[in-house]
Short mmCIF file of C-alpha atoms in Angstrom, two decimals:
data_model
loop_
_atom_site.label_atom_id
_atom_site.label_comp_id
_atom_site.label_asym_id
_atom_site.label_seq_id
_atom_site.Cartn_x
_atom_site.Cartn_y
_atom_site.Cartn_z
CA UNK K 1 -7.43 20.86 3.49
CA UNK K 2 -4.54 20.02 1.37
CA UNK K 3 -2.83 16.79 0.85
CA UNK K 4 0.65 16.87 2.41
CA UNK K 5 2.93 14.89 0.68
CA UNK K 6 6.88 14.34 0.64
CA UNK K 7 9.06 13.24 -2.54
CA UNK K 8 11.40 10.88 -1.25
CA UNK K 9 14.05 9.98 -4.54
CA UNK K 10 17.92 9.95 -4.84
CA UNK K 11 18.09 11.91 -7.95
CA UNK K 12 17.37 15.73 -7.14
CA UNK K 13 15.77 16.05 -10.54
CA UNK K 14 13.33 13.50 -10.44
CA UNK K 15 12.44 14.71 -7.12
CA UNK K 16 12.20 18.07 -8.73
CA UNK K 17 9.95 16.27 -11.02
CA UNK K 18 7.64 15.16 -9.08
CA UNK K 19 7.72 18.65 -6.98
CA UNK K 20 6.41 20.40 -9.77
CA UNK K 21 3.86 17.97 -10.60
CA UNK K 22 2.39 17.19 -7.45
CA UNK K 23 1.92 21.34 -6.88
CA UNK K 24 -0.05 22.29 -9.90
CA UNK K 25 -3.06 20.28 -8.17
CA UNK K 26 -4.70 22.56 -6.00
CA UNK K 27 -5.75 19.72 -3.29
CA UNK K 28 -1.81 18.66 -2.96
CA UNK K 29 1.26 20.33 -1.24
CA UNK K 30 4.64 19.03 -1.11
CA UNK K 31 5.90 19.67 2.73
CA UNK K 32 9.21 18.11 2.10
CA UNK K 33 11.92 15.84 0.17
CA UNK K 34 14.63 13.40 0.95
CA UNK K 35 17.38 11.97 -1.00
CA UNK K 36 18.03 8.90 0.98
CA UNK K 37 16.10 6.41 3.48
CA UNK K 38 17.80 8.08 6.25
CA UNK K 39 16.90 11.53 5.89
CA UNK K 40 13.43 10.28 4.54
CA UNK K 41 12.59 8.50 8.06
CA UNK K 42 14.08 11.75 9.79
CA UNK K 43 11.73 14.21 7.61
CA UNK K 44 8.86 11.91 8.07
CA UNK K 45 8.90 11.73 11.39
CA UNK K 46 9.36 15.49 12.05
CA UNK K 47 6.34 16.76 8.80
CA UNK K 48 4.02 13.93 9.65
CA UNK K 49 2.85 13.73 6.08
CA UNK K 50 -0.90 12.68 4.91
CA UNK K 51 1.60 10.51 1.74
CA UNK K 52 5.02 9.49 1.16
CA UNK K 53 6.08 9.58 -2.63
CA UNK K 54 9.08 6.55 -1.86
CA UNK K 55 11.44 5.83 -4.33
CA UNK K 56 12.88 1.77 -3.28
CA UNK K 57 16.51 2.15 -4.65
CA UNK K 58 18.70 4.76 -2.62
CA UNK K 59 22.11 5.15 -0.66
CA UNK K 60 22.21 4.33 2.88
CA UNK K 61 19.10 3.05 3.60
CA UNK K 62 16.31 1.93 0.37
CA UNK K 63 12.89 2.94 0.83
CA UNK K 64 11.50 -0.85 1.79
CA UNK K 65 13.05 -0.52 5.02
CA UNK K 66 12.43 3.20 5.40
CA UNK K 67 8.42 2.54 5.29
CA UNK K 68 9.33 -0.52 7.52
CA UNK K 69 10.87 2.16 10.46
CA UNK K 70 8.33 4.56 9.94
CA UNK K 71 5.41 2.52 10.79
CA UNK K 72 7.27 0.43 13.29
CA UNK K 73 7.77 2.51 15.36
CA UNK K 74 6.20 2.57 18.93
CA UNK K 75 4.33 5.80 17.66
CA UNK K 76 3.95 4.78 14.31
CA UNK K 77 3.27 8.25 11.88
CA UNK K 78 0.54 7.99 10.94
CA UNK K 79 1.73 8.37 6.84
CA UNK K 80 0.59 6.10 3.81
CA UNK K 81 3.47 5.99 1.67
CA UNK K 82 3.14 5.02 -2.32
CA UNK K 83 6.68 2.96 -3.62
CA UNK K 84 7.54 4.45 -7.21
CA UNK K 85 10.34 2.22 -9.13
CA UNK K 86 11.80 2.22 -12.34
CA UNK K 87 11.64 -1.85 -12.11
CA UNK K 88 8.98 -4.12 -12.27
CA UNK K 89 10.08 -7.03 -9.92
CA UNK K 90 7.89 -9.21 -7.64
CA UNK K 91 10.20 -8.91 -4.79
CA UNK K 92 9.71 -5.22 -4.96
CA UNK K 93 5.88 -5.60 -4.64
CA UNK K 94 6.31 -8.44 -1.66
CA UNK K 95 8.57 -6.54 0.11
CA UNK K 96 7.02 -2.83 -0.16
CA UNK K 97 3.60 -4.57 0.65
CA UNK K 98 5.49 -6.31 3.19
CA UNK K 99 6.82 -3.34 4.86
CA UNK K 100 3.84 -1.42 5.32
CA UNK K 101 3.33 0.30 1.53
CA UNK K 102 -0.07 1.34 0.68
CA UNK K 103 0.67 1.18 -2.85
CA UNK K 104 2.97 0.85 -5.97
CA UNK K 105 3.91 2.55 -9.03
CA UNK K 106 6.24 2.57 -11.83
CA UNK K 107 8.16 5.39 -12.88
CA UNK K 108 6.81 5.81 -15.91
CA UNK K 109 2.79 6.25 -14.46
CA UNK K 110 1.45 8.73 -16.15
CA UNK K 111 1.26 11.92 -14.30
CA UNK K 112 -2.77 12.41 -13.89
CA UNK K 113 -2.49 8.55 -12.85
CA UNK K 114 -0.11 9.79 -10.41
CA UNK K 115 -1.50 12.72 -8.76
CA UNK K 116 -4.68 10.43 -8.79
CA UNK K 117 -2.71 7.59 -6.89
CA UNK K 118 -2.32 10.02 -4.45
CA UNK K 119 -5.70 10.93 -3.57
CA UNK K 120 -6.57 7.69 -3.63
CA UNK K 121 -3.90 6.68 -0.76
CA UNK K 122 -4.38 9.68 0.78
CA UNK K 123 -8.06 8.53 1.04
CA UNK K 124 -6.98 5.28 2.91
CA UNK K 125 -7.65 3.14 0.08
CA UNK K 126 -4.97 0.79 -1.24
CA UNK K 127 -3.68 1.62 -4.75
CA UNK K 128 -3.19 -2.06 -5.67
CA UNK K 129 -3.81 -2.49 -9.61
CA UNK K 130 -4.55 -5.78 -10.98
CA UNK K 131 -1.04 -6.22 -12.69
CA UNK K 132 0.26 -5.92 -8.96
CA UNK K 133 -2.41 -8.16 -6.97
CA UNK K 134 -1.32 -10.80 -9.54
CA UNK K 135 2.56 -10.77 -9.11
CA UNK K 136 1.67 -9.87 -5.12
CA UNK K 137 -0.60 -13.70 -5.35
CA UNK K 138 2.05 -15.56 -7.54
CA UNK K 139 4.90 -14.33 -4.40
CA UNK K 140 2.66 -15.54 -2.03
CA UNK K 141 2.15 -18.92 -3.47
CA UNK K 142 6.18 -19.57 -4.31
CA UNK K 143 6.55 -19.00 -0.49
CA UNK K 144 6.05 -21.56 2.35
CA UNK K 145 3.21 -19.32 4.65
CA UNK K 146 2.45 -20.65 8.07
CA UNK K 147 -1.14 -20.14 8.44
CA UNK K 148 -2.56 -18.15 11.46
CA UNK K 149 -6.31 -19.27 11.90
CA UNK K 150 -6.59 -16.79 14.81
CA UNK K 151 -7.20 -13.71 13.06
CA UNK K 152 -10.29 -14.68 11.68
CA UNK K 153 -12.20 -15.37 14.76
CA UNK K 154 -13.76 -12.08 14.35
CA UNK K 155 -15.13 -12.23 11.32
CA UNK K 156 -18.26 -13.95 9.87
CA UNK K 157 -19.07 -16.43 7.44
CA UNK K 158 -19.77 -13.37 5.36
CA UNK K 159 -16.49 -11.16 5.73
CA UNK K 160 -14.38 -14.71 4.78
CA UNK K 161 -16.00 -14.58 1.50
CA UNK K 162 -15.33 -11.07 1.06
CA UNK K 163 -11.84 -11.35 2.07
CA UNK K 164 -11.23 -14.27 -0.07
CA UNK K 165 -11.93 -12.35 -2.98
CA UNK K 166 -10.10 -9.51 -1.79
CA UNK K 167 -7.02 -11.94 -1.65
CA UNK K 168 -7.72 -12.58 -5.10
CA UNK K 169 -7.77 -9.31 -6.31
CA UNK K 170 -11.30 -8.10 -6.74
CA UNK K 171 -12.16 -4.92 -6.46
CA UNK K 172 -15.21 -3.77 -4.49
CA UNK K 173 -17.74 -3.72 -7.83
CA UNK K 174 -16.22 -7.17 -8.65
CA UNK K 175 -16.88 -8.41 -5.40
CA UNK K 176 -20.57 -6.90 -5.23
CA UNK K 177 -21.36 -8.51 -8.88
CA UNK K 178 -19.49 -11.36 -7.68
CA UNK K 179 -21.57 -11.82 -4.52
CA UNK K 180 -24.47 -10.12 -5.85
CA UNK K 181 -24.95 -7.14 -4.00
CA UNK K 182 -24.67 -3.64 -3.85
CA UNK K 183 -21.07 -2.20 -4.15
CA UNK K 184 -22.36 -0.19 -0.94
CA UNK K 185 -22.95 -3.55 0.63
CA UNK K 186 -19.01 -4.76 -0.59
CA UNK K 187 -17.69 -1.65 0.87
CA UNK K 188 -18.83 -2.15 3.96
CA UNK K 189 -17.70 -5.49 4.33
CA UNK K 190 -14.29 -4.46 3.19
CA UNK K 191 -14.55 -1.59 5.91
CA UNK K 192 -15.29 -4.21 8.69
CA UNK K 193 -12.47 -6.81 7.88
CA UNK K 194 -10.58 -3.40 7.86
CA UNK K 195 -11.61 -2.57 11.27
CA UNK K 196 -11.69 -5.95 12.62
CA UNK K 197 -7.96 -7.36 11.21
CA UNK K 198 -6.64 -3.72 12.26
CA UNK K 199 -5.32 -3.60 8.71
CA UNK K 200 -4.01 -0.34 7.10
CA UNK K 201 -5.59 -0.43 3.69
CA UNK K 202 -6.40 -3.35 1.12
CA UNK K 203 -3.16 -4.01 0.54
CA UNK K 204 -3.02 -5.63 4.37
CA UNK K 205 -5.80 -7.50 3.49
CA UNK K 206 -4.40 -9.72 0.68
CA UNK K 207 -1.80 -10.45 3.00
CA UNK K 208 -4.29 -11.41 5.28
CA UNK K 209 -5.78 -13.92 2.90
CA UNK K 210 -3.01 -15.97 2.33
CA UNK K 211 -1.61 -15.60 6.07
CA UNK K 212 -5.05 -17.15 7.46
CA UNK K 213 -4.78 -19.44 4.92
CA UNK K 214 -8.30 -18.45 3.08
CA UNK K 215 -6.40 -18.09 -0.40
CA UNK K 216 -3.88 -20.24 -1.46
#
C-alpha cells in the first residue's frame, strides 16, 4: 500500500512542488493540500493521512500549533507529520518537537532526502538528524526542566542507558557499538522504552531524557 501524504504550505507553488515530487515515487500518494493551519487540521482530520508534509510559517494558524490540535485531540489521527522550514532556528526544532512533530527539514533538503524522510516517518521512526538532536539538546539545557522521575519506573537499569544515549543523540548502531551489542539488540531496547514511555517516535524520547532528568 501507498504512503498517503498531504502538502501542507502557504505558497500554492511550493505546494505544487512538492506535489509533483512526492508522486513520481511509486510507494507515495498525495491525498490532499492545505494552505493554512486551519484548513490543514480540517483536511487532516477528514484524509487521515499515513504523513503530513507541514510547512511552520502560515496565515491564521502556523503549523506548530496545527500538529499540536491534531494529535491533541481526544481521538488523536493517527498522522506523523514532518515540519519543512526555510529557517534554521532552535525554537522551531523545540517547538515542532514539542508539539508532536516526528521530524524536521529544511527547505532546501534535497529531494531523494525528502521522499526518503518520508518513508522513514511513515515507518514510525523519528527523522531526527544529528544537526537537529544537537540544537534540540542545547534548547533543552537553556531551559529550567522540572524533572519527572515517575516515568521511568518501568524501565530497567538497561533501557536508562539506552535512553540516555538516545537523549544524546545516538543512533541505534551508535548505541549498539556504544554498548557493545548487536544493533538488533539496540533496536529492541529503543522499541521497549517506545512501548513503555507511550512515546510516538524517537523524537519523544529525547524529550524524555531530559524530562526524567537522565540527560542534562
Amino acid at each position: 500500500m501507498s504512503v498517503r501524504v498531504v502538502v501542507v504550505d502557504d505558497q500554492a507553488l511550493v505546494r505544487a512542488g512538492f506535489r509533483v515530487l512526492v508522486e513520481t515515487a511509486p510507494d507515495l500518494s498525495v491525498v490532499g493540500e492545505a494552505g493554512t493551519g486551519v484548513e490543514a487540521v480540517e483536511l487532516i482530520r477528514r484524509e487521515r493521512p499515513d504523513v503530513v508534509l507541514m510547512d511552520i510559517q502560515m496565515p491564521e494558524l502556523d503549523g506548530i500549533e496545527a500538529t499540536r490540535r491534531v494529535l491533541a485531540d481526544p481521538d488523536p489521527v493517527p498522522v506523523r507529520v514532518l515540519m519543512l522550514t526555510t529557517f534554521d532556528l532552535d525554537r522551531y526544532v523545540y517547538a515542532a518537537l514539542r508539539a508532536g512533530a516526528s521530524g524536521f527539514l529544511l527547505k532546501d533538503t534535497p529531494p531523494a532526502d525528502l521522499l526518503a524522510a518520508i518513508r522513514v516517518i511513515a515507518a514510525g521512526e523519528a527523522l531526527l538528524a544529528p544537526s537537529v538532536t544537537r540544537r534540540l539538546i542545547a534548547e533543552f539545557t537553556r531551559r529550567p526542566t522540572v524533572h519527572d522521575h515517575r516515568a521511568l519506573d518501568e524501565v530497567t537499569e538497561r533501557e536508562r542507558e539506552v535512553l540516555r544515549l538516545v537523549g544524546r543523540g545516538l543512533s541505534n548502531a551508535e548505541i549498539a557499538e556504544h554498548l557493545h551489542v548487536s544493533i538488533a539488540t539496540a533496536k529492541s531496547h529503543v522499541s521497549r522504552l517506545l512501548m513503555k514511555l507511550q512515546a510516538r517516535d524517537r523524537a519523544q524520547l529525547v524529550i524524555a531524557a531530559y524530562q526524567s532528568g537522565l540527560v542534562g
